[in-house]
Short mmCIF file of C-alpha atoms in Angstrom, two decimals:
data_model
loop_
_atom_site.label_atom_id
_atom_site.label_comp_id
_atom_site.label_asym_id
_atom_site.label_seq_id
_atom_site.Cartn_x
_atom_site.Cartn_y
_atom_site.Cartn_z
CA MET D 1134 11.55 -5.94 15.54
CA TRP D 1135 11.98 -3.74 12.49
CA SER D 1136 14.56 -4.74 9.86
CA ASN D 1137 15.16 -2.02 7.32
CA GLY D 1138 16.17 -3.29 3.86
CA LYS D 1139 16.29 -1.77 0.44
CA GLY D 1140 12.99 -0.17 0.16
CA ARG D 1141 11.44 -2.91 2.16
CA THR D 1142 10.77 -3.51 5.88
CA ILE D 1143 9.87 -6.81 7.39
CA LEU D 1144 9.29 -8.11 10.90
CA LEU D 1145 11.72 -10.63 12.35
CA TRP D 1146 10.29 -13.24 14.77
CA THR D 1147 11.55 -16.33 16.76
CA ASP D 1148 10.64 -19.71 15.08
CA ASP D 1149 7.50 -20.13 17.31
CA GLU D 1150 6.26 -16.64 16.68
CA GLU D 1151 6.90 -17.00 12.94
CA LYS D 1152 4.76 -20.15 12.72
CA LYS D 1153 1.96 -18.42 14.65
CA ILE D 1154 2.01 -15.31 12.46
CA MET D 1155 2.28 -17.18 9.19
CA ASP D 1156 -1.08 -18.78 10.09
CA GLY D 1157 -2.40 -15.22 10.92
CA PHE D 1158 -3.21 -12.05 9.31
CA ASN D 1159 -0.79 -10.52 6.73
CA ILE D 1160 -0.68 -6.82 6.00
CA THR D 1161 1.19 -5.17 3.20
CA GLY D 1162 2.11 -1.54 3.80
CA ILE D 1163 3.07 0.58 0.83
CA LEU D 1164 4.65 4.16 1.14
CA GLY D 1165 4.20 6.22 -1.89
CA SER D 1166 5.76 9.44 -0.56
CA PRO D 1167 9.35 10.44 -1.60
CA ARG D 1168 9.91 12.03 1.75
CA GLN D 1169 11.30 9.87 4.54
CA GLY D 1170 9.80 10.42 8.02
CA GLY D 1171 7.01 12.64 6.58
CA ASN D 1172 3.34 12.77 7.18
CA SER D 1173 2.28 9.82 4.96
CA GLU D 1174 4.98 7.55 6.58
CA ILE D 1175 3.91 8.59 10.07
CA LEU D 1176 0.31 7.69 9.39
CA LEU D 1177 1.31 4.42 7.66
CA ASP D 1178 3.62 3.34 10.49
CA THR D 1179 1.05 4.28 13.20
CA CYS D 1180 -1.39 2.08 11.45
CA LEU D 1181 1.01 -0.94 11.02
CA LYS D 1182 2.29 -0.89 14.52
CA SER D 1183 -1.14 -0.83 15.80
CA ALA D 1184 -2.02 -3.97 13.78
CA GLU D 1185 1.29 -5.58 14.72
CA LYS D 1186 0.19 -5.25 18.40
CA GLN D 1187 -2.84 -7.26 17.39
CA GLY D 1188 -0.79 -10.10 16.04
CA ALA D 1189 -0.65 -9.10 12.35
CA HIS D 1190 2.38 -10.00 10.15
CA ILE D 1191 3.69 -6.78 8.46
CA GLU D 1192 5.60 -6.33 5.20
CA ARG D 1193 6.35 -2.73 4.23
CA PHE D 1194 7.57 -1.27 0.97
CA VAL D 1195 9.10 2.16 0.38
CA LEU D 1196 8.55 2.78 -3.25
CA ASN D 1197 11.01 5.68 -3.57
CA LYS D 1198 13.84 3.39 -2.45
CA MET D 1199 12.93 0.64 -4.94
CA LYS D 1200 14.39 0.35 -8.46
CA PHE D 1201 11.58 -0.06 -11.08
CA VAL D 1202 10.51 1.35 -14.24
CA PRO D 1203 7.06 2.61 -15.46
CA CYS D 1204 4.72 0.30 -17.37
CA GLN D 1205 6.16 -0.28 -20.88
CA GLU D 1206 2.86 -1.39 -22.42
CA CYS D 1207 4.45 -4.59 -23.62
CA GLU D 1208 2.72 -6.16 -26.63
CA GLU D 1209 3.22 -9.62 -25.41
CA MET D 1210 2.42 -10.02 -21.72
CA PRO D 1211 2.77 -13.14 -19.55
CA THR D 1212 -0.47 -14.77 -18.76
CA ASP D 1213 0.28 -15.47 -15.05
CA GLY D 1214 -0.44 -11.93 -13.77
CA ARG D 1215 3.20 -11.10 -13.44
CA CYS D 1216 5.08 -8.31 -15.37
CA LYS D 1217 7.89 -9.74 -17.45
CA ILE D 1218 10.22 -6.77 -16.48
CA LYS D 1219 12.71 -8.01 -14.00
CA ASP D 1220 13.10 -5.32 -11.42
CA ASP D 1221 12.01 -4.58 -7.76
CA MET D 1222 8.40 -4.80 -8.73
CA GLN D 1223 8.96 -8.59 -8.56
CA LYS D 1224 9.33 -8.36 -4.88
CA ILE D 1225 5.76 -6.74 -4.59
CA TYR D 1226 3.63 -9.05 -6.65
CA PRO D 1227 3.82 -12.18 -4.47
CA VAL D 1228 3.34 -10.15 -1.24
CA ILE D 1229 0.27 -8.41 -2.61
CA GLU D 1230 -1.11 -11.81 -3.71
CA SER D 1231 -0.79 -13.33 -0.20
CA ALA D 1232 -1.86 -10.28 1.73
CA ASP D 1233 -5.01 -10.16 3.80
CA ALA D 1234 -4.97 -6.30 3.77
CA ILE D 1235 -3.15 -3.55 1.87
CA VAL D 1236 -2.47 -0.16 3.33
CA ILE D 1237 -1.24 2.60 0.87
CA ALA D 1238 -0.16 5.97 2.20
CA CYS D 1239 0.58 8.68 -0.33
CA PRO D 1240 0.41 12.52 -0.26
CA VAL D 1241 -1.51 14.41 -3.02
CA PHE D 1242 0.77 15.67 -5.79
CA PHE D 1243 -0.79 17.97 -8.57
CA GLY D 1244 -4.26 16.86 -7.65
CA SER D 1245 -3.72 13.23 -7.58
CA LEU D 1246 -1.26 10.43 -6.45
CA SER D 1247 2.53 10.67 -6.36
CA ALA D 1248 4.53 9.42 -9.34
CA GLN D 1249 5.98 6.64 -7.36
CA THR D 1250 2.50 5.23 -6.43
CA LYS D 1251 1.06 5.69 -9.94
CA MET D 1252 4.09 3.90 -11.39
CA MET D 1253 3.54 0.83 -9.16
CA ILE D 1254 -0.13 0.68 -9.88
CA ASP D 1255 0.42 0.90 -13.65
CA ARG D 1256 2.72 -2.11 -13.40
CA PHE D 1257 -0.31 -4.15 -12.36
CA GLN D 1258 -1.70 -3.75 -15.84
CA CYS D 1259 -0.51 -7.32 -16.57
CA GLN D 1260 -2.87 -8.56 -13.80
CA TRP D 1261 -5.80 -6.45 -15.28
CA ILE D 1262 -5.13 -8.10 -18.68
CA GLY D 1263 -4.91 -11.60 -17.19
CA ILE D 1264 -8.24 -11.01 -15.29
CA ASN D 1265 -10.27 -9.10 -17.90
CA ALA D 1266 -8.74 -9.99 -21.36
CA SER D 1267 -7.01 -13.35 -21.35
CA LYS D 1268 -9.03 -14.79 -18.40
CA SER D 1269 -5.97 -16.58 -17.50
CA TYR D 1270 -5.23 -15.08 -14.01
CA ARG D 1271 -7.31 -14.91 -10.88
CA ASN D 1272 -6.38 -13.65 -7.38
CA LEU D 1273 -8.61 -15.75 -5.22
CA LYS D 1274 -7.58 -14.29 -1.92
CA LYS D 1275 -9.88 -11.51 -0.80
CA LYS D 1276 -8.29 -8.50 0.86
CA LYS D 1277 -9.05 -5.42 2.78
CA GLY D 1278 -7.92 -2.11 1.13
CA VAL D 1279 -6.85 1.09 3.16
CA PHE D 1280 -5.88 4.39 1.74
CA PHE D 1281 -4.29 7.24 3.66
CA SER D 1282 -3.56 10.59 2.12
CA VAL D 1283 -2.46 14.02 3.10
CA GLU D 1284 -2.85 17.28 1.20
CA ALA D 1285 -1.84 20.86 1.79
CA SER D 1286 -4.74 22.88 0.22
CA GLY D 1287 -7.57 20.88 1.60
CA ARG D 1288 -9.33 20.36 -1.67
CA GLN D 1289 -11.71 17.42 -1.54
CA ASP D 1290 -11.63 16.93 -5.34
CA PHE D 1291 -7.88 16.19 -5.16
CA PHE D 1292 -8.54 13.45 -2.58
CA ASP D 1293 -11.36 12.18 -4.89
CA ASN D 1294 -8.97 11.95 -7.91
CA ALA D 1295 -6.39 10.02 -5.92
CA LYS D 1296 -9.05 7.75 -4.43
CA ALA D 1297 -10.50 6.79 -7.79
CA VAL D 1298 -7.14 5.46 -9.01
CA ILE D 1299 -6.53 3.56 -5.64
CA LYS D 1300 -10.05 1.94 -5.96
CA ASN D 1301 -9.26 0.81 -9.51
CA PHE D 1302 -6.15 -0.76 -8.23
CA PHE D 1303 -7.81 -2.48 -5.23
CA VAL D 1304 -10.34 -3.94 -7.62
CA THR D 1305 -7.52 -5.41 -9.77
CA VAL D 1306 -5.68 -7.02 -6.88
CA GLY D 1307 -8.83 -8.41 -5.19
CA ALA D 1308 -9.17 -5.88 -2.31
CA THR D 1309 -12.32 -4.17 -0.98
CA TYR D 1310 -11.84 -0.53 -0.38
CA GLN D 1311 -12.67 -0.67 3.30
CA TYR D 1312 -11.14 2.31 5.18
CA GLU D 1313 -9.74 5.74 4.22
CA LEU D 1314 -8.13 8.58 6.04
CA PHE D 1315 -7.84 11.95 4.40
CA CYS D 1316 -5.96 14.69 6.36
CA ARG D 1317 -6.29 18.27 4.96
CA PHE D 1318 -4.04 21.27 5.38
CA VAL D 1319 -1.00 19.13 6.16
CA ASP D 1320 2.15 20.29 4.34
CA LYS D 1321 5.43 20.54 6.30
CA LYS D 1322 7.37 17.46 7.34
CA GLY D 1323 5.94 16.00 10.45
CA ALA D 1324 2.95 18.49 10.57
CA ILE D 1325 0.58 15.52 10.98
CA LYS D 1326 1.68 15.25 14.59
CA ASN D 1327 -0.31 18.46 15.16
CA TYR D 1328 -3.49 16.59 14.10
CA PRO D 1329 -3.99 14.06 16.96
CA GLU D 1330 -7.43 12.99 15.59
CA CYS D 1331 -5.62 11.78 12.35
CA ILE D 1332 -3.02 9.87 14.40
CA ARG D 1333 -5.76 8.30 16.51
CA LYS D 1334 -7.84 7.28 13.47
CA ALA D 1335 -4.80 5.66 11.85
CA LYS D 1336 -4.21 3.68 14.97
CA GLU D 1337 -7.86 2.71 15.20
CA ILE D 1338 -7.87 1.52 11.55
CA GLY D 1339 -4.83 -0.70 12.35
CA LYS D 1340 -6.74 -2.40 15.06
CA LEU D 1341 -9.97 -2.78 13.05
CA LEU D 1342 -7.99 -4.44 10.14
CA VAL D 1343 -7.06 -7.42 12.34
CA SER D 1344 -10.11 -7.67 14.61
CA VAL D 1345 -13.05 -7.01 12.25
#
């Protein structure tokens, strides 16, 4: 069942189910929209619940409910790939590291990602430095990357801008950009329900993540 926490949702299982799932497929869902129950969240949850039915273990973060600051470009960074700032980002790092797949859902704001999503991504600068500069950090677990986005005007270049940042993030955390779903002309809260093809595709991606 779903258990809503502070910006984080996990699935609760019996002991036997937990052992089975821990040996299975782990998916991290990240909601980058500030709007609860909005179009991005509907797509994300459709995908995650579809994957859950296939036996996946889900951990879900709602960035707008989490307390964390933007990257401070610290001069002295840890060499273990973890940011030294002690805030809610410390909940995300280990879950991302252990994930088999990462699903990010975010609306387009001003031609790119929401501030919440970009803030989270920038806080992985410590991992980028560890991988590319100090050569002291490696995330050995390969992952699948998925990006869902909605946008009101329907401009493809806006989706492309957001996609470029997400792809850079996925490279840093060891994820292959595998699936995307861009839904145009979606603005009002819940309007995505009027686009059954987008809902169907989100559900199908959830199945494919676990089965392929």
